[in-house]
CSV table of C-alpha atoms and ligand atoms in Angstrom, one decimal:
chain,number,residue,atom,x,y,z
G,1,UNK,CA,22.7,8.6,9.9
G,2,UNK,CA,24.5,5.6,11.3
G,3,UNK,CA,25.2,2.4,9.3
G,4,UNK,CA,22.6,-0.3,8.6
G,5,UNK,CA,23.4,-3.7,10.1
G,6,UNK,CA,20.8,-5.3,7.9
G,7,UNK,CA,22.9,-4.5,4.9
G,8,UNK,CA,25.3,-7.3,5.8
G,9,UNK,CA,25.2,-10.9,4.8
G,10,UNK,CA,25.7,-13.5,7.5
G,11,UNK,CA,29.3,-13.9,6.4
G,12,UNK,CA,29.9,-10.1,6.8
G,13,UNK,CA,28.1,-10.1,10.1
G,14,UNK,CA,30.4,-12.9,11.4
G,15,UNK,CA,33.5,-10.8,10.5
G,16,UNK,CA,32.0,-7.8,12.1
G,17,UNK,CA,31.2,-9.6,15.4
G,18,UNK,CA,34.7,-11.1,15.5
G,19,UNK,CA,36.3,-7.6,14.8
G,20,UNK,CA,34.3,-6.3,17.8
G,21,UNK,CA,35.7,-9.2,19.9
G,22,UNK,CA,32.4,-11.2,20.1
G,23,UNK,CA,32.3,-15.0,20.0
G,24,UNK,CA,31.2,-16.5,16.8
G,25,UNK,CA,27.9,-17.9,18.1
G,26,UNK,CA,26.9,-14.3,18.9
G,27,UNK,CA,26.9,-13.6,15.2
G,28,UNK,CA,24.3,-16.4,14.7
G,29,UNK,CA,22.2,-15.0,17.6
G,30,UNK,CA,22.4,-11.6,16.1
G,31,UNK,CA,21.5,-12.7,12.6
G,32,UNK,CA,18.5,-14.7,13.8
G,33,UNK,CA,17.2,-11.8,15.8
G,34,UNK,CA,17.6,-9.4,12.9
G,35,UNK,CA,15.9,-12.0,10.6
G,36,UNK,CA,13.0,-12.0,13.1
G,37,UNK,CA,12.6,-8.3,12.6
G,38,UNK,CA,14.0,-7.3,15.9
G,39,UNK,CA,15.8,-4.0,16.6
G,40,UNK,CA,19.4,-4.4,17.9
G,41,UNK,CA,18.4,-3.3,21.4
G,42,UNK,CA,15.8,-6.0,21.6
G,43,UNK,CA,18.0,-8.9,20.6
G,44,UNK,CA,19.3,-11.0,23.4
G,45,UNK,CA,23.1,-10.7,23.0
G,46,UNK,CA,26.0,-9.9,25.2
G,47,UNK,CA,25.5,-6.2,26.4
G,48,UNK,CA,29.0,-5.1,25.6
G,49,UNK,CA,28.6,-6.3,22.0
G,50,UNK,CA,25.2,-4.7,21.8
G,51,UNK,CA,26.5,-1.3,22.9
G,52,UNK,CA,29.4,-1.5,20.5
G,53,UNK,CA,27.0,-2.2,17.7
G,54,UNK,CA,24.6,0.6,18.7
G,55,UNK,CA,27.5,3.2,18.6
G,56,UNK,CA,27.8,2.6,14.9
G,57,UNK,CA,24.6,1.1,13.6
G,58,UNK,CA,21.0,2.2,13.5
G,59,UNK,CA,18.9,0.4,16.1
G,60,UNK,CA,15.8,0.3,14.0
G,61,UNK,CA,16.4,1.4,10.4
G,62,UNK,CA,12.8,0.9,9.3
G,63,UNK,CA,9.9,1.6,11.7
G,64,UNK,CA,6.3,1.1,11.0
G,65,UNK,CA,4.8,4.5,11.3
G,66,UNK,CA,1.2,3.7,10.3
G,67,UNK,CA,-0.9,0.7,9.2
G,68,UNK,CA,-4.1,1.0,7.1
G,69,UNK,CA,-6.2,-2.1,6.9
G,70,UNK,CA,-8.7,-2.6,4.1
G,71,UNK,CA,-12.0,-4.4,4.4
G,72,UNK,CA,-10.5,-7.1,2.0
G,73,UNK,CA,-7.5,-7.6,4.4
G,74,UNK,CA,-4.9,-5.7,2.4
G,75,UNK,CA,-2.6,-3.7,4.6
G,76,UNK,CA,-0.8,-0.6,3.6
G,77,UNK,CA,2.2,0.7,5.6
G,78,UNK,CA,3.9,3.9,6.0
G,79,UNK,CA,7.5,3.3,7.2
G,80,UNK,CA,9.8,5.8,8.8
G,81,UNK,CA,13.5,5.6,8.0
G,82,UNK,CA,16.3,6.6,10.4
G,83,UNK,CA,16.7,10.0,8.6
G,84,UNK,CA,13.0,10.7,8.9
G,85,UNK,CA,12.1,9.9,5.3
G,86,UNK,CA,8.8,8.1,4.7
G,87,UNK,CA,8.3,5.2,2.3
G,88,UNK,CA,5.3,3.0,1.7
G,89,UNK,CA,4.5,-0.6,1.3
G,90,UNK,CA,1.6,-3.0,0.9
G,91,UNK,CA,0.8,-6.5,2.0
G,92,UNK,CA,-1.8,-8.4,-0.1
G,93,UNK,CA,-3.3,-11.5,1.2
G,94,UNK,CA,-4.1,-14.4,-1.1
G,95,UNK,CA,-5.1,-18.0,-0.6
G,96,UNK,CA,-1.5,-19.2,-1.3
G,97,UNK,CA,0.2,-16.7,0.9
G,98,UNK,CA,1.0,-13.0,1.5
G,99,UNK,CA,2.6,-10.8,-1.1
G,100,UNK,CA,4.5,-7.8,0.1
G,101,UNK,CA,5.2,-4.8,-2.2
G,102,UNK,CA,8.4,-3.0,-1.2
G,103,UNK,CA,10.0,0.3,-2.1
G,104,UNK,CA,13.6,0.5,-3.4
G,105,UNK,CA,14.0,4.3,-3.4
G,106,UNK,CA,12.6,7.4,-1.6
G,107,UNK,CA,10.8,9.0,-4.6
G,108,UNK,CA,11.9,8.2,-8.1
G,109,UNK,CA,13.5,10.0,-11.0
G,110,UNK,CA,11.9,8.2,-13.9
G,111,UNK,CA,9.1,10.7,-14.3
G,112,UNK,CA,6.3,8.4,-15.6
G,113,UNK,CA,3.3,10.6,-16.1
G,114,UNK,CA,0.8,8.3,-14.4
G,115,UNK,CA,2.8,7.6,-11.3
G,116,UNK,CA,2.7,9.4,-7.9
G,117,UNK,CA,6.0,8.1,-6.7
G,118,UNK,CA,7.9,10.4,-9.1
G,119,UNK,CA,6.0,13.6,-8.3
G,120,UNK,CA,8.8,15.0,-6.0
G,121,UNK,CA,11.7,13.4,-7.9
G,122,UNK,CA,14.3,11.1,-6.4
G,123,UNK,CA,15.2,11.9,-2.8
G,124,UNK,CA,17.6,9.0,-2.3
G,125,UNK,CA,18.3,5.3,-2.8
G,126,UNK,CA,17.4,2.8,-0.1
G,127,UNK,CA,20.2,0.6,1.1
G,128,UNK,CA,19.9,-3.2,0.8
G,129,UNK,CA,19.2,-3.4,4.5
G,130,UNK,CA,16.5,-0.8,4.3
G,131,UNK,CA,14.7,-2.7,1.6
G,132,UNK,CA,15.2,-6.0,3.5
G,133,UNK,CA,14.0,-4.4,6.8
G,134,UNK,CA,10.6,-3.6,5.2
G,135,UNK,CA,10.1,-7.3,4.7
G,136,UNK,CA,11.5,-8.3,8.1
G,137,UNK,CA,9.3,-6.0,10.2
G,138,UNK,CA,6.1,-6.9,8.2
G,139,UNK,CA,7.0,-10.6,8.3
G,140,UNK,CA,7.4,-10.4,12.1
G,141,UNK,CA,3.9,-9.0,12.4
G,142,UNK,CA,2.4,-11.9,10.5
G,143,UNK,CA,4.5,-15.0,11.0
G,144,UNK,CA,2.8,-17.9,12.8
G,145,UNK,CA,5.1,-20.4,14.4
G,146,UNK,CA,7.4,-21.6,11.6
G,147,UNK,CA,5.1,-20.3,8.9
G,148,UNK,CA,6.4,-17.2,7.1
G,149,UNK,CA,4.2,-14.1,7.2
G,150,UNK,CA,5.5,-12.8,3.9
G,151,UNK,CA,5.7,-15.6,1.2
G,152,UNK,CA,6.0,-13.5,-1.9
G,153,UNK,CA,7.7,-10.2,-2.7
G,154,UNK,CA,7.2,-7.7,-5.5
G,155,UNK,CA,9.6,-4.8,-6.1
G,156,UNK,CA,6.8,-2.5,-7.1
G,157,UNK,CA,6.6,0.1,-4.5
G,158,UNK,CA,8.2,3.5,-4.9
G,159,UNK,CA,11.4,3.7,-7.0
G,160,UNK,CA,13.0,2.1,-9.9
G,161,UNK,CA,14.9,-1.0,-8.6
G,162,UNK,CA,17.3,-1.1,-11.5
G,163,UNK,CA,18.2,2.6,-11.0
G,164,UNK,CA,19.4,1.4,-7.5
G,165,UNK,CA,21.1,-1.7,-8.9
G,166,UNK,CA,23.7,-2.6,-6.4
G,167,UNK,CA,21.5,-2.2,-3.3
G,168,UNK,CA,18.7,-4.0,-5.0
G,169,UNK,CA,20.9,-7.0,-6.0
G,170,UNK,CA,22.4,-7.2,-2.5
G,171,UNK,CA,18.8,-7.1,-1.1
G,172,UNK,CA,17.9,-10.0,-3.4
G,173,UNK,CA,21.0,-12.0,-2.3
G,174,UNK,CA,20.2,-11.5,1.4
G,175,UNK,CA,16.5,-12.0,1.2
G,176,UNK,CA,17.0,-15.4,-0.6
G,177,UNK,CA,19.9,-16.5,1.6
G,178,UNK,CA,19.3,-19.9,3.2
G,179,UNK,CA,20.0,-19.1,6.8
G,180,UNK,CA,17.9,-15.9,6.7
G,181,UNK,CA,14.3,-15.3,5.9
G,182,UNK,CA,14.9,-17.4,2.8
G,183,UNK,CA,12.3,-16.3,0.3
G,184,UNK,CA,12.7,-18.2,-2.9
G,185,UNK,CA,13.7,-16.2,-6.0
G,186,UNK,CA,10.8,-17.7,-7.8
G,187,UNK,CA,8.5,-15.9,-5.3
G,188,UNK,CA,10.0,-12.6,-6.0
G,189,UNK,CA,9.1,-10.2,-8.9
G,190,UNK,CA,11.2,-7.3,-9.9
G,191,UNK,CA,9.5,-4.6,-11.9
G,192,UNK,CA,11.4,-2.1,-14.1
G,193,UNK,CA,10.3,0.7,-16.4
G,194,UNK,CA,12.9,-0.8,-18.9
G,195,UNK,CA,16.5,0.1,-18.0
G,196,UNK,CA,17.9,-2.2,-20.7
G,197,UNK,CA,21.6,-2.4,-19.7
G,198,UNK,CA,20.7,-3.3,-16.1
G,199,UNK,CA,18.2,-5.9,-17.3
G,200,UNK,CA,21.2,-7.7,-19.0
G,201,UNK,CA,23.3,-7.3,-15.8
G,202,UNK,CA,20.5,-8.7,-13.7
G,203,UNK,CA,20.2,-11.7,-16.0
G,204,UNK,CA,23.9,-12.5,-15.4
G,205,UNK,CA,23.6,-12.3,-11.7
G,206,UNK,CA,22.2,-15.8,-11.3
G,207,UNK,CA,19.3,-14.7,-9.0
G,208,UNK,CA,16.3,-16.0,-11.1
G,209,UNK,CA,13.6,-13.6,-9.9
G,210,UNK,CA,10.6,-13.0,-12.1
G,211,UNK,CA,11.3,-10.1,-14.4
G,212,UNK,CA,8.4,-7.7,-15.0
G,213,UNK,CA,8.6,-4.8,-17.4
G,214,UNK,CA,6.3,-1.8,-17.5
G,215,UNK,CA,5.3,-1.6,-21.1
G,216,UNK,CA,2.0,0.4,-21.1
G,217,UNK,CA,2.0,0.8,-24.9
G,218,UNK,CA,2.7,-1.3,-27.9
G,219,UNK,CA,4.6,1.5,-29.7
G,220,UNK,CA,7.6,3.6,-28.9
G,221,UNK,CA,5.7,6.7,-29.8
G,222,UNK,CA,2.9,5.8,-27.3
G,223,UNK,CA,5.4,4.9,-24.6
G,224,UNK,CA,7.2,8.2,-25.0
G,225,UNK,CA,4.0,10.1,-24.2
G,226,UNK,CA,3.9,8.7,-20.7
G,227,UNK,CA,7.3,7.3,-19.9
G,228,UNK,CA,10.4,9.5,-20.4
G,229,UNK,CA,12.7,6.4,-20.3
G,230,UNK,CA,11.2,5.4,-23.7
G,231,UNK,CA,13.3,8.1,-25.3
G,232,UNK,CA,16.3,6.2,-24.2
G,233,UNK,CA,15.4,2.6,-25.0
G,234,UNK,CA,13.1,1.2,-27.6
G,235,UNK,CA,10.6,-1.6,-27.3
G,236,UNK,CA,12.8,-3.7,-29.6
G,237,UNK,CA,15.7,-3.3,-27.2
G,238,UNK,CA,13.5,-4.2,-24.3
G,239,UNK,CA,12.3,-7.4,-26.0
G,240,UNK,CA,15.8,-8.4,-26.8
G,241,UNK,CA,16.8,-8.0,-23.1
G,242,UNK,CA,13.7,-10.0,-22.0
G,243,UNK,CA,14.6,-12.8,-24.4
G,244,UNK,CA,18.2,-12.8,-22.9
G,245,UNK,CA,16.7,-12.9,-19.4
G,246,UNK,CA,14.6,-15.9,-20.5
G,247,UNK,CA,17.5,-17.7,-22.0
G,248,UNK,CA,19.6,-17.2,-18.9
G,249,UNK,CA,17.0,-17.9,-16.2
G,250,UNK,CA,14.3,-20.0,-17.9
G,251,UNK,CA,11.8,-17.6,-16.4
G,252,UNK,CA,8.9,-16.3,-18.5
G,253,UNK,CA,8.8,-12.5,-18.4
G,254,UNK,CA,5.8,-10.4,-17.6
G,255,UNK,CA,4.6,-7.1,-19.0
G,256,UNK,CA,2.7,-4.6,-16.9
G,257,UNK,CA,0.1,-2.7,-18.9
G,258,UNK,CA,-1.9,0.1,-17.1
G,259,UNK,CA,-5.0,0.9,-19.0
G,260,UNK,CA,-5.2,4.6,-19.6
G,261,UNK,CA,-8.3,6.1,-21.3
G,262,UNK,CA,-7.6,7.4,-24.8
G,263,UNK,CA,-4.0,6.3,-24.6
G,264,UNK,CA,-3.4,2.6,-24.9
G,265,UNK,CA,-6.5,0.5,-24.8
G,266,UNK,CA,-8.6,0.6,-27.9
G,267,UNK,CA,-8.9,-2.2,-30.5
G,268,UNK,CA,-5.9,-1.0,-32.5
G,269,UNK,CA,-3.7,-1.1,-29.5
G,270,UNK,CA,-4.8,-4.6,-28.7
G,271,UNK,CA,-3.9,-5.7,-32.3
G,272,UNK,CA,-0.4,-4.1,-32.1
G,273,UNK,CA,0.2,-5.7,-28.8
G,274,UNK,CA,-0.8,-9.1,-30.1
G,275,UNK,CA,1.5,-8.8,-33.1
G,276,UNK,CA,4.3,-7.6,-30.9
G,277,UNK,CA,4.2,-10.4,-28.3
G,278,UNK,CA,2.5,-13.3,-29.9
G,279,UNK,CA,4.5,-16.6,-29.5
G,280,UNK,CA,6.9,-15.0,-26.9
G,281,UNK,CA,7.3,-16.7,-23.5
G,282,UNK,CA,5.6,-13.8,-21.7
G,283,UNK,CA,2.4,-12.8,-19.8
G,284,UNK,CA,0.6,-9.5,-19.9
G,285,UNK,CA,-0.7,-8.1,-16.6
G,286,UNK,CA,-3.4,-5.5,-17.2
G,287,UNK,CA,-4.1,-3.0,-14.4
G,288,UNK,CA,-6.7,-0.3,-14.5
G,289,UNK,CA,-5.1,3.0,-14.0
G,290,UNK,CA,-5.1,4.2,-10.4
G,291,UNK,CA,-6.0,7.8,-11.0
G,292,UNK,CA,-3.5,10.2,-9.4
G,293,UNK,CA,-5.1,13.5,-8.6
G,294,UNK,CA,-2.0,15.6,-9.5
G,295,UNK,CA,-2.2,14.1,-13.0
G,296,UNK,CA,-4.6,14.5,-15.9
G,297,UNK,CA,-4.8,10.8,-17.0
G,298,UNK,CA,-8.0,8.9,-16.6
G,299,UNK,CA,-8.7,5.2,-16.2
G,300,UNK,CA,-11.3,3.0,-17.9
G,301,UNK,CA,-14.2,1.0,-16.6
G,302,UNK,CA,-14.0,-2.5,-15.5
G,303,UNK,CA,-16.2,-3.6,-18.4
G,304,UNK,CA,-13.9,-1.9,-20.9
G,305,UNK,CA,-10.9,-3.5,-19.2
G,306,UNK,CA,-12.4,-6.9,-19.6
G,307,UNK,CA,-13.1,-6.2,-23.2
G,308,UNK,CA,-9.5,-5.3,-23.8
G,309,UNK,CA,-8.4,-8.5,-22.0
G,310,UNK,CA,-10.8,-10.5,-24.2
G,311,UNK,CA,-9.1,-9.2,-27.3
G,312,UNK,CA,-5.6,-10.1,-26.1
G,313,UNK,CA,-6.8,-13.6,-25.1
G,314,UNK,CA,-8.5,-14.1,-28.4
G,315,UNK,CA,-5.3,-13.0,-30.2
G,316,UNK,CA,-3.4,-15.8,-28.4
G,317,UNK,CA,-1.7,-13.9,-25.6
G,318,UNK,CA,-1.5,-15.1,-22.0
G,319,UNK,CA,-3.0,-12.2,-20.0
G,320,UNK,CA,-4.8,-11.3,-16.8
G,321,UNK,CA,-6.6,-8.3,-15.4
G,322,UNK,CA,-5.2,-7.6,-12.0
G,323,UNK,CA,-8.0,-7.1,-9.5
G,324,UNK,CA,-8.0,-3.9,-7.7
G,325,UNK,CA,-7.6,-4.5,-4.0
G,326,UNK,CA,-7.4,-2.3,-1.0
G,327,UNK,CA,-9.1,0.5,-2.9
G,328,UNK,CA,-10.8,1.8,0.2
G,329,UNK,CA,-7.5,2.6,2.0
G,330,UNK,CA,-6.0,5.1,-0.4
G,331,UNK,CA,-4.5,4.7,-3.8
G,332,UNK,CA,-1.4,2.6,-4.5
G,333,UNK,CA,1.8,3.7,-6.3
G,334,UNK,CA,3.1,6.4,-4.0
G,335,UNK,CA,-0.2,8.1,-3.3
G,336,UNK,CA,-0.1,7.2,0.4
G,337,UNK,CA,3.3,8.8,0.9
G,338,UNK,CA,2.4,11.8,-1.2
G,339,UNK,CA,-0.8,12.2,0.9
G,340,UNK,CA,1.2,11.8,4.2
G,341,UNK,CA,3.8,14.4,3.2
G,342,UNK,CA,1.1,16.9,2.1
G,343,UNK,CA,-0.8,16.5,5.4
G,344,UNK,CA,2.3,17.0,7.4
G,345,UNK,CA,3.3,20.2,5.5
G,346,UNK,CA,-0.1,21.8,6.2
T,401,SAH,N1,9.8,1.5,-11.3
T,401,SAH,C1,9.2,0.2,-11.5
T,401,SAH,C2,8.3,-0.2,-10.3
T,401,SAH,C3,7.1,0.7,-10.3
T,401,SAH,S1,5.6,0.4,-9.7
T,401,SAH,C4,8.5,0.1,-12.8
T,401,SAH,O1,8.4,1.1,-13.4
T,401,SAH,O2,8.1,-0.9,-13.2
T,401,SAH,C5,4.9,-1.0,-10.3
T,401,SAH,C6,3.9,-0.7,-11.5
T,401,SAH,O3,2.8,0.2,-11.2
T,401,SAH,C7,4.6,-0.3,-12.8
T,401,SAH,O4,4.2,-1.1,-13.8
T,401,SAH,C8,4.1,1.2,-12.9
T,401,SAH,O5,4.1,1.6,-14.2
T,401,SAH,C9,2.7,1.0,-12.4
T,401,SAH,N2,2.0,2.2,-12.0
T,401,SAH,C10,2.5,3.3,-11.5
T,401,SAH,N3,1.6,4.3,-11.2
T,401,SAH,C11,0.4,3.7,-11.6
T,401,SAH,C12,-0.9,4.1,-11.5
T,401,SAH,N4,-1.2,5.4,-11.1
T,401,SAH,N5,-1.9,3.3,-12.0
T,401,SAH,C13,-1.6,2.1,-12.4
T,401,SAH,N6,-0.3,1.6,-12.4
T,401,SAH,C14,0.7,2.4,-12.0
């Protein structure tokens, strides 16, 4: 595989262009073209510079392979990377704008029992530019005039962003850079299964994105049943890291809680969760489990989910039940890619 031009910041691109003998305004043209989701060969720059670049850099590091559109407007994407790997993403349309869910790794090595992304293990990390390009190509499809097509980003696709720390942080720097697509850090949420040391590192980076932690149980014992990472870090350690994040960034933190039948959503769990989180500057996001056919775990009904939500609210927690969208176009959380890989093996 060649190098990825979208890995570079504007400053780095300027140095590269000057090394290749290009005039400095070329760097701006190039950067603007890349920001608009164009491949190198489609950007209007000096042909000599273009061919020099194409010798070393991938023309189109992330290509849209397939788009699935739901009746509610949600779009799911399969992207093809330059080495042939496939990743997936989603664009959810809301009144206030469009939220894109991006992947940070091909596969994942965290091994959560409910998740399809981890079924085949980790294949490789994505580079900063491969993460960014997912946004750039989808934004290009949806932007209208000066209005951005992608207004919000969640790092909740395949992979564990903090397990690919450096590339993820470089992505965050580049996607929030003023001269580029310039998505505000406030409109970006990073979700982690709870890699405590990296949560501290992120807090010190001065990129105040929303921090989301996949909790899924109010006890360490319960977490260990579905999340191997819980053997390494306790809930207490996670809460301390969240508190630190809050102090550093002023951002309230969010817990993801997938409702799994018989595992984490009866009255006793609600009570434990309330005593664990009450009074903390946090929000709980409930999601009904998206059943993965390779896994045994079962979800609960919408009615039961609302009952659990009611208990949390009555106990004084700020909580919401995330609505399930795009259900008619294949499950989320790595199931699209898993299905694609399977079909292409047969
Ligand atoms: N690695 C990150 C991002 C993963 S995906 C993390 O662990 O947070 C985003 C969220 O979807 C996580 O909270 C994850 O636990 C959850 N998730 C994964 N598979 C799911 C499924 N089948 N049903 C419901 N939520 C799921």
